[in-house]
Amino acid sequence: MKNMGWPVSVKLATAWFSNSKHIYDDNPNSVQPIDGATISLDWCLNFGGVKNKYDDLISRKIYNEAAYAHIKNKIKPILERGFQHSIASDINAKIFLKDLRSFHMDWQFQIVNISSYDTLTNRLGMTDLTAALANFGIYAAIGRVEVGGDRYYKYDRSARTKTYCMDAQIKVTHVYVYVKDNYSFNDSDGNSQYLGHWNKRGVVLTKGALISELINGGRFHTSFGDSLETKINFNWKYLFYKPLDKPIDKRTGLIGKFMKRDVYWPVYNSTYNRWREKHNRGGDFMVYSMPKYVKLDRPIEVGVGVICRPVEKM
C-alpha cells in the first residue's frame, strides 16, 4: 500500500498490526476501540462515485418514510420528558458528539451503503479509499431540531381535571453526516474472504472470486467493511479465473523472464487471522469520521403527535 501511494490505508493497516490482539464481535453497537481521526467525510467524497451516493442521501433518502419514522422514534421520548416540566424547546445534538458510539446509536436515522465499486477510479482502478475501507456506510444523524405545534388544555368536566398537551411538529434543519465502518477480518459463512493477490508493487484480483462473491453470494463482505455490494462489474487489466489459492505470475508472453515483481500472492481474511494468532497482535477497531454539520436546503418536517403532561385537578 505504501508503494502505491495510499497513506490512509497504510495508516489503518499499521494501526491494526500494532494493536493488541482483539477480535470484533460483529455487533455494530458493541463497545470497540475507535479511530475517529484518520478518515474524513470530505476525503471520502473525492473518490469514484462516493459523492453521488452522498448527494442521494442528502437530497432524497433522508426524506423518505423510513427516515421520518426513525426521527419520530428518537425525538418523541425526548420531547415527552422535556414537556413534563417545561415548554418543549429546540434540540441540538452537538453536545453528544464526544461519544461517537452513543451518538451513532441515539441520533442516526438514515444510511447510504458505499460499495467498493463506488470507490474505484473511472478506469476501475483501486484507490486509497478502496484499500482503506472498501465497503462502508455514510450515515445521517439528527443535528438541530426546531419544535413547534399547538398547545392546549384538555378538560374533563366530570372528573374536574385538566391536561396540558401539545400536538408536536418538528423540523430537522441540520443533520450530521459521517462515515462509519469496522476494520476487521471476520468470516461468517465458513469460507475465508478473498482479499486479492498482493505483492510489494500492488494488487490483482481473480475474476473467479469476484464472480462468486458478487453474483452467487450477492454480497462482497471484504475484510474492511460490512456494507452490501450491488451491481458490480470489475474489469481490471489483470483478471484471472484461477488459481485462487496459489501465487499468480502475470508475465506477458510465453517466454518472458521470471521476475519477482510479477508474482502476486493470495491474501485472505484467514491470512490476517493466522498472523494474529501467531504474533498475539492485530486489533480490530471501528472507523468513524468526525460528523460534519450540514444545513439542509429543505428541512425535514415530521409530525410527532400529541404529548401531554400529567393530569391536574381543576
XYZ file of C-alpha atoms in Angstrom, residues 16-174:
159
model
C -4.238 -2.962 13.074
C -0.856 -4.709 13.092
C 0.353 -2.568 16.006
C -2.702 -3.037 18.204
C -3.004 -5.705 20.852
C -4.928 -8.790 19.769
C -8.632 -8.001 19.584
C -11.431 -9.584 17.542
C -14.550 -7.624 16.593
C -17.719 -9.379 17.803
C -19.798 -8.440 14.714
C -22.161 -6.342 16.840
C -22.135 -2.838 15.311
C -23.318 -1.293 18.591
C -20.849 -3.041 20.896
C -18.049 -1.204 22.655
C -14.966 -1.333 20.413
C -11.733 0.630 20.014
C -12.422 3.640 17.791
C -10.335 5.519 15.261
C -12.133 8.828 14.824
C -9.312 10.828 13.284
C -7.863 9.045 10.235
C -10.855 9.214 7.897
C -12.794 12.352 6.980
C -16.042 12.575 5.058
C -14.654 15.189 2.673
C -11.706 12.913 1.863
C -14.031 10.032 1.010
C -16.111 12.239 -1.283
C -13.108 12.706 -3.576
C -13.199 9.091 -4.794
C -15.201 7.425 -7.552
C -18.950 7.636 -7.178
C -18.991 8.322 -3.436
C -20.095 11.953 -3.898
C -23.077 10.799 -5.961
C -24.134 8.448 -3.177
C -23.724 11.237 -0.617
C -25.855 13.592 -2.730
C -28.549 10.921 -2.973
C -28.540 10.566 0.811
C -28.892 14.313 1.416
C -31.335 15.083 -1.388
C -33.593 12.022 -1.305
C -33.068 9.262 1.238
C -33.408 11.427 4.347
C -36.865 12.451 3.117
C -38.457 9.008 2.866
C -40.972 7.426 5.233
C -38.406 5.153 6.874
C -36.288 8.180 7.800
C -39.334 10.010 9.165
C -40.225 7.030 11.343
C -36.701 6.811 12.771
C -36.663 10.536 13.524
C -40.032 10.364 15.261
C -38.992 7.370 17.375
C -35.827 9.144 18.510
C -37.273 12.606 19.144
C -40.655 11.813 20.720
C -39.261 10.363 24.004
C -37.001 13.417 24.349
C -39.945 15.782 23.878
C -42.114 13.790 26.274
C -39.505 14.006 29.021
C -38.848 17.689 28.465
C -42.516 18.616 28.211
C -43.264 17.312 31.701
C -41.549 20.268 33.357
C -41.234 22.985 30.731
C -42.320 24.010 27.276
C -40.682 21.743 24.701
C -37.717 23.592 23.227
C -35.452 23.184 20.224
C -32.872 20.377 20.250
C -29.220 20.358 19.215
C -27.233 17.104 19.256
C -23.826 18.802 19.274
C -23.259 18.157 22.983
C -23.361 14.395 22.369
C -20.520 14.248 19.820
C -17.868 13.400 22.395
C -19.027 9.762 22.458
C -19.274 8.685 18.808
C -20.682 5.244 19.574
C -23.525 6.606 21.713
C -24.121 9.448 19.284
C -24.489 6.952 16.452
C -26.954 4.773 18.340
C -29.045 7.669 19.652
C -29.200 10.068 16.707
C -28.534 8.240 13.412
C -31.623 7.816 11.231
C -30.508 7.020 7.655
C -27.650 5.385 5.756
C -26.368 5.016 2.231
C -24.171 1.989 1.571
C -20.939 2.562 -0.330
C -19.627 -0.432 -2.257
C -16.024 -0.975 -3.235
C -17.113 -0.306 -6.825
C -18.094 3.233 -5.794
C -14.538 3.898 -4.591
C -12.759 2.998 -7.853
C -11.278 5.311 -10.458
C -13.060 5.925 -13.757
C -10.922 3.152 -15.257
C -11.903 0.764 -12.453
C -8.602 1.069 -10.663
C -8.311 0.668 -6.926
C -7.782 3.761 -4.773
C -6.588 4.594 -1.281
C -10.233 4.503 -0.165
C -10.769 1.059 -1.722
C -7.819 -0.304 0.222
C -8.722 1.559 3.404
C -12.425 0.727 3.745
C -13.740 -0.910 0.539
C -17.397 -1.188 1.645
C -18.734 1.196 4.267
C -21.683 3.384 5.192
C -22.317 7.108 5.139
C -24.781 7.943 7.889
C -27.117 10.858 8.537
C -27.900 11.761 12.139
C -30.171 14.370 13.661
C -28.356 17.670 14.141
C -30.691 20.516 15.038
C -34.448 20.304 15.572
C -36.988 23.122 15.764
C -40.036 22.218 17.835
C -43.480 23.705 17.303
C -47.134 22.803 17.391
C -50.404 23.808 19.027
C -50.541 23.772 22.837
C -53.843 23.386 24.626
C -55.685 22.037 27.659
C -57.961 19.034 27.589
C -60.734 19.352 30.176
C -62.692 16.600 31.891
C -65.666 18.325 33.474
C -66.968 15.251 35.248
C -63.622 14.430 36.857
C -62.806 18.129 37.257
C -59.337 17.676 35.757
C -57.309 19.300 33.027
C -54.360 18.063 30.971
C -51.868 20.305 29.218
C -50.937 18.888 25.806
C -49.058 19.715 22.666
C -49.555 18.473 19.121
C -45.823 18.374 18.413
C -44.462 19.169 14.969
C -40.734 19.238 14.331
C -38.366 20.461 11.649
C -34.892 18.957 11.324
C -32.947 21.904 9.929
C -29.428 20.445 10.209
